[in-house]
Short mmCIF file of C-alpha atoms and ligand atoms in Angstrom, two decimals:
data_model
loop_
_atom_site.label_atom_id
_atom_site.label_comp_id
_atom_site.label_asym_id
_atom_site.label_seq_id
_atom_site.Cartn_x
_atom_site.Cartn_y
_atom_site.Cartn_z
CA UNK A 1 -101.46 -113.89 92.16
CA UNK A 2 -105.04 -114.89 93.27
CA UNK A 3 -104.72 -118.40 94.06
CA UNK A 4 -106.33 -119.84 97.22
CA UNK A 5 -102.74 -120.27 98.72
CA UNK A 6 -102.59 -116.25 98.82
CA UNK A 7 -105.44 -116.19 101.17
CA UNK A 8 -103.91 -118.13 104.15
CA UNK A 9 -103.51 -115.57 106.88
CA UNK A 10 -105.24 -112.15 107.50
CA UNK A 11 -101.80 -110.39 106.78
CA UNK A 12 -101.54 -112.15 103.42
CA UNK A 13 -105.05 -110.95 102.52
CA UNK A 14 -104.16 -107.32 103.41
CA UNK A 15 -100.97 -107.79 101.61
CA UNK A 16 -102.73 -109.18 98.38
CA UNK A 17 -105.43 -106.74 98.57
CA UNK A 18 -102.91 -103.90 98.90
CA UNK A 19 -100.96 -105.19 95.78
CA UNK A 20 -104.35 -105.70 93.96
CA UNK A 21 -105.50 -101.94 94.96
CA UNK A 22 -102.16 -100.42 93.81
CA UNK A 23 -102.30 -102.78 90.54
CA UNK A 24 -105.60 -101.44 89.95
CA UNK A 25 -105.05 -98.00 90.53
CA UNK A 26 -101.87 -98.35 88.28
CA UNK A 27 -104.08 -99.45 85.52
CA UNK A 28 -106.75 -96.93 86.08
CA UNK A 29 -103.97 -94.17 85.97
CA UNK A 30 -102.41 -95.44 82.84
CA UNK A 31 -105.92 -95.56 81.26
CA UNK A 32 -106.38 -91.92 82.54
CA UNK A 33 -103.18 -90.58 81.50
CA UNK A 34 -104.80 -90.37 77.89
CA UNK A 35 -107.52 -88.12 79.30
CA UNK A 36 -105.35 -85.91 81.03
CA UNK A 37 -103.40 -85.09 77.87
CA UNK A 38 -106.35 -84.71 75.46
CA UNK A 39 -107.18 -81.54 74.08
CA UNK A 40 -109.04 -79.22 76.63
CA UNK A 41 -112.11 -79.30 74.41
CA UNK A 42 -112.86 -82.85 75.05
CA UNK A 43 -115.23 -83.20 77.69
CA UNK A 44 -114.14 -84.61 81.28
CA UNK A 45 -115.79 -88.03 81.52
CA UNK A 46 -117.29 -88.52 85.13
CA UNK A 47 -119.52 -91.47 85.87
CA UNK A 48 -121.35 -92.07 88.95
CA UNK A 49 -122.50 -95.57 90.40
CA UNK A 50 -124.60 -96.29 93.47
CA UNK A 51 -124.56 -99.05 96.05
CA UNK A 52 -127.80 -100.85 96.06
CA UNK A 53 -128.59 -99.09 99.35
CA UNK A 54 -127.79 -95.84 97.99
CA UNK A 55 -129.97 -96.74 94.82
CA UNK A 56 -133.02 -96.75 96.90
CA UNK A 57 -133.15 -93.21 97.09
CA UNK A 58 -134.66 -91.95 93.76
CA UNK A 59 -133.10 -88.62 93.12
CA UNK A 60 -129.38 -89.19 94.49
CA UNK A 61 -127.72 -89.97 91.16
CA UNK A 62 -129.39 -87.03 89.41
CA UNK A 63 -128.57 -84.69 92.22
CA UNK A 64 -125.00 -85.96 92.22
CA UNK A 65 -124.84 -85.45 88.48
CA UNK A 66 -126.15 -82.03 88.60
CA UNK A 67 -123.68 -80.76 91.27
CA UNK A 68 -120.61 -82.26 89.62
CA UNK A 69 -121.59 -80.82 86.06
CA UNK A 70 -122.03 -77.26 87.88
CA UNK A 71 -118.99 -77.43 90.21
CA UNK A 72 -116.35 -79.24 88.02
CA UNK A 73 -117.18 -76.97 84.80
CA UNK A 74 -114.10 -75.19 83.59
CA UNK A 75 -114.07 -72.37 81.01
CA UNK A 76 -112.25 -74.69 78.44
CA UNK A 77 -113.61 -78.06 79.30
CA UNK A 78 -117.16 -79.35 79.29
CA UNK A 79 -118.21 -81.88 82.08
CA UNK A 80 -120.53 -84.49 81.05
CA UNK A 81 -121.36 -86.77 84.25
CA UNK A 82 -123.02 -90.06 83.30
CA UNK A 83 -124.66 -92.43 85.71
CA UNK A 84 -123.42 -96.16 85.71
CA UNK A 85 -126.29 -97.57 87.62
CA UNK A 86 -126.37 -99.74 91.11
CA UNK A 87 -123.46 -102.08 91.91
CA UNK A 88 -123.69 -104.76 94.53
CA UNK A 89 -120.88 -104.09 97.15
CA UNK A 90 -119.95 -105.79 100.29
CA UNK A 91 -120.20 -102.81 102.64
CA UNK A 92 -121.52 -99.30 102.95
CA UNK A 93 -118.52 -98.06 104.24
CA UNK A 94 -117.30 -95.92 101.22
CA UNK A 95 -113.62 -95.31 102.32
CA UNK A 96 -113.02 -98.95 102.84
CA UNK A 97 -114.56 -100.02 99.50
CA UNK A 98 -111.75 -97.78 97.77
CA UNK A 99 -108.97 -98.11 100.25
CA UNK A 100 -109.16 -101.78 100.49
CA UNK A 101 -109.31 -102.35 96.85
CA UNK A 102 -112.89 -103.55 96.15
CA UNK A 103 -114.02 -100.68 94.26
CA UNK A 104 -110.78 -100.00 92.13
CA UNK A 105 -110.60 -103.71 91.36
CA UNK A 106 -114.13 -103.82 90.16
CA UNK A 107 -113.37 -101.02 87.93
CA UNK A 108 -110.13 -102.58 86.59
CA UNK A 109 -111.80 -106.04 86.10
CA UNK A 110 -114.95 -104.41 84.45
CA UNK A 111 -117.25 -106.27 86.63
CA UNK A 112 -118.85 -106.81 90.04
CA UNK A 113 -121.31 -109.38 91.57
CA UNK A 114 -122.00 -110.54 87.84
CA UNK A 115 -122.69 -106.85 86.65
CA UNK A 116 -120.76 -105.05 84.05
CA UNK A 117 -119.03 -102.07 85.05
CA UNK A 118 -117.86 -99.86 82.32
CA UNK A 119 -115.28 -97.28 83.70
CA UNK A 120 -114.55 -94.11 82.27
CA UNK A 121 -111.12 -92.15 81.74
CA UNK A 122 -111.71 -89.37 84.18
CA UNK A 123 -113.52 -90.21 87.54
CA UNK A 124 -115.51 -93.19 88.44
CA UNK A 125 -117.26 -92.48 91.62
CA UNK A 126 -119.30 -94.85 93.84
CA UNK A 127 -121.97 -93.41 96.22
CA UNK A 128 -122.82 -95.47 99.17
CA UNK A 129 -125.44 -94.96 102.09
CA UNK A 130 -122.29 -95.03 104.52
CA UNK A 131 -122.54 -92.81 107.61
CA UNK A 132 -120.85 -89.34 107.44
CA UNK A 133 -120.10 -88.78 110.97
CA UNK A 134 -117.07 -90.70 111.64
CA UNK A 135 -114.04 -90.30 109.28
CA UNK A 136 -113.09 -91.46 106.84
CA UNK A 137 -116.22 -91.11 104.99
CA UNK A 138 -114.83 -91.51 101.66
CA UNK A 139 -111.85 -91.98 99.70
CA UNK A 140 -110.33 -90.75 96.45
CA UNK A 141 -107.40 -92.13 94.34
CA UNK A 142 -106.28 -91.14 90.79
CA UNK A 143 -109.66 -91.73 88.63
CA UNK A 144 -111.34 -93.47 91.56
CA UNK A 145 -113.51 -92.15 94.41
CA UNK A 146 -116.19 -93.31 96.71
CA UNK A 147 -118.34 -91.41 99.24
CA UNK A 148 -121.12 -92.33 101.86
CA UNK A 149 -124.07 -90.41 102.74
CA UNK A 150 -126.79 -91.13 100.18
CA UNK A 151 -129.54 -90.51 102.70
CA UNK A 152 -128.25 -86.99 103.33
CA UNK A 153 -127.96 -86.12 99.56
CA UNK A 154 -131.55 -87.47 99.34
CA UNK A 155 -132.51 -84.30 101.43
CA UNK A 156 -130.19 -81.87 99.64
CA UNK A 157 -131.75 -78.99 97.77
CA UNK A 158 -131.25 -78.83 94.16
CA UNK A 159 -128.19 -77.36 92.90
CA UNK A 160 -129.75 -74.13 91.95
CA UNK A 161 -131.50 -73.57 95.07
CA UNK A 162 -128.59 -74.43 97.30
CA UNK A 163 -125.65 -72.51 95.69
CA UNK A 164 -127.48 -69.35 94.35
CA UNK A 165 -125.06 -66.91 92.96
CA UNK A 166 -122.67 -67.17 95.69
CA UNK A 167 -121.90 -70.83 96.14
CA UNK A 168 -121.13 -70.33 99.79
CA UNK A 169 -123.47 -72.24 102.10
CA UNK A 170 -123.87 -72.92 105.73
CA UNK A 171 -122.64 -76.35 106.99
CA UNK A 172 -125.54 -78.68 107.16
CA UNK A 173 -125.01 -82.43 107.11
CA UNK A 174 -126.44 -82.56 103.66
CA UNK A 175 -124.23 -79.81 102.15
CA UNK A 176 -121.26 -81.26 103.91
CA UNK A 177 -121.90 -84.53 102.50
CA UNK A 178 -121.93 -83.19 98.93
CA UNK A 179 -118.83 -80.94 99.76
CA UNK A 180 -117.02 -84.14 100.65
CA UNK A 181 -118.15 -85.98 97.61
CA UNK A 182 -116.40 -82.94 95.70
CA UNK A 183 -113.39 -83.35 97.82
CA UNK A 184 -113.15 -87.14 96.90
CA UNK A 185 -113.84 -86.24 93.25
CA UNK A 186 -111.02 -83.71 93.35
CA UNK A 187 -108.46 -86.30 94.62
CA UNK A 188 -109.62 -88.45 91.85
CA UNK A 189 -108.73 -85.71 89.34
CA UNK A 190 -105.25 -85.26 91.01
CA UNK A 191 -106.01 -82.53 93.46
CA UNK A 192 -104.57 -82.63 97.09
CA UNK A 193 -105.35 -80.87 100.34
CA UNK A 194 -102.86 -78.18 99.55
CA UNK A 195 -105.12 -77.06 96.79
CA UNK A 196 -107.75 -76.25 99.42
CA UNK A 197 -108.25 -72.60 100.76
CA UNK A 198 -109.96 -71.11 103.66
CA UNK A 199 -110.54 -67.61 104.36
CA UNK A 200 -112.48 -65.41 106.82
CA UNK A 201 -115.32 -63.81 105.32
CA UNK A 202 -117.30 -61.33 107.63
CA UNK A 203 -118.01 -63.48 110.86
CA UNK A 204 -117.43 -66.92 109.16
CA UNK A 205 -114.65 -68.92 107.95
CA UNK A 206 -115.17 -70.31 104.48
CA UNK A 207 -113.52 -73.43 103.24
CA UNK A 208 -113.09 -74.76 99.66
CA UNK A 209 -113.75 -78.37 98.85
CA UNK A 210 -109.94 -79.82 99.05
CA UNK A 211 -109.72 -78.63 102.64
CA UNK A 212 -113.57 -78.69 103.57
CA UNK A 213 -114.04 -79.82 107.17
CA UNK A 214 -110.13 -80.03 107.78
CA UNK A 215 -110.39 -76.20 108.07
CA UNK A 216 -111.96 -76.73 111.33
CA UNK A 217 -109.69 -79.56 112.55
CA UNK A 218 -107.17 -78.60 115.10
CA UNK A 219 -105.08 -81.78 114.51
CA UNK A 220 -104.87 -80.90 110.69
CA UNK A 221 -101.39 -79.92 109.60
CA UNK A 222 -101.58 -77.94 106.35
CA UNK A 223 -98.90 -78.60 103.70
CA UNK A 224 -96.29 -76.00 103.43
CA UNK A 225 -96.77 -75.72 99.81
CA UNK A 226 -100.46 -75.10 100.10
CA UNK A 227 -102.62 -72.44 98.32
CA UNK A 228 -103.32 -69.22 99.90
CA UNK A 229 -102.42 -68.04 103.52
CA UNK A 230 -102.75 -69.54 106.94
CA UNK A 231 -106.07 -71.36 108.00
CA UNK A 232 -108.00 -68.75 110.04
CA UNK A 233 -108.90 -69.77 113.57
CA UNK A 234 -112.67 -70.76 113.73
CA UNK A 235 -113.09 -69.80 117.25
CA UNK A 236 -116.71 -68.94 117.62
CA UNK A 237 -117.15 -68.18 113.88
CA UNK A 238 -119.50 -69.68 111.57
CA UNK A 239 -118.29 -72.39 109.49
CA UNK A 240 -119.18 -72.11 105.76
CA UNK A 241 -118.61 -74.33 102.64
CA UNK A 242 -117.66 -72.82 99.41
CA UNK A 243 -118.76 -75.09 96.66
CA UNK A 244 -116.22 -73.57 94.10
CA UNK A 245 -112.61 -75.30 93.84
CA UNK A 246 -109.96 -72.81 94.62
CA UNK A 247 -108.24 -70.64 92.06
CA UNK A 248 -105.21 -72.74 92.30
CA UNK A 249 -107.16 -75.85 92.11
CA UNK A 250 -108.73 -74.86 88.91
CA UNK A 251 -105.50 -73.85 87.44
CA UNK A 252 -104.32 -77.22 88.32
CA UNK A 253 -107.53 -78.81 86.57
CA UNK A 254 -107.10 -76.68 83.54
CA UNK A 255 -103.60 -77.32 83.11
CA UNK A 256 -104.10 -80.87 81.80
ZN1 ZN B 301 -108.67 -85.89 101.22
#
């Protein structure tokens, strides 16, 4: 399928990349079916890679690992995030790297830019230094996710300092970046936007990871099957981020 003849026109390139992406995600999905049906006491495998630019920030991989270990932990399942290292990618545009197939293909083929890539059966997350202002800032599909914002994660407090006991924090760029990271990892674990919840809490509206900033987007159309009630109006209210996945998201994750 990948002969030179396939690359004749831009439309064909897109078509080939789309097929390749679907193929890659398909093979990742079949790989992961094993993980999703194993016993609950098996740890959930999550691996973090960084683009070369993201890799320039010393503490980013460890910070992401600590947040995933804390927020993905379920009562009956351990999470042991590992770091895969840095990879050479063609762009820092994190959404494009997954949606156009480069990152899923690298995982499926086991290599990128001459470097071996050893995917895990749970979530394979690529963090880049792409911008976090203009959506889409990341992308998640079964077992595959990518997100930008390494420079913001570099400035983020430790998981203990940020989350405290409540896990509900003000919306700073750095906190929102980590929240979006959890959102994309949630997609990689099979969660959808309908697993997100937003509630009034005092003078604030608080959104869980699978809704995240969609809770304040007037153009967002919530699924009729979503968890919880209607999304509260944010008129004049503080917008806060809950780093705990909603109860129904956690039930979904625990039901595997
Ligand atoms: Zn999403």
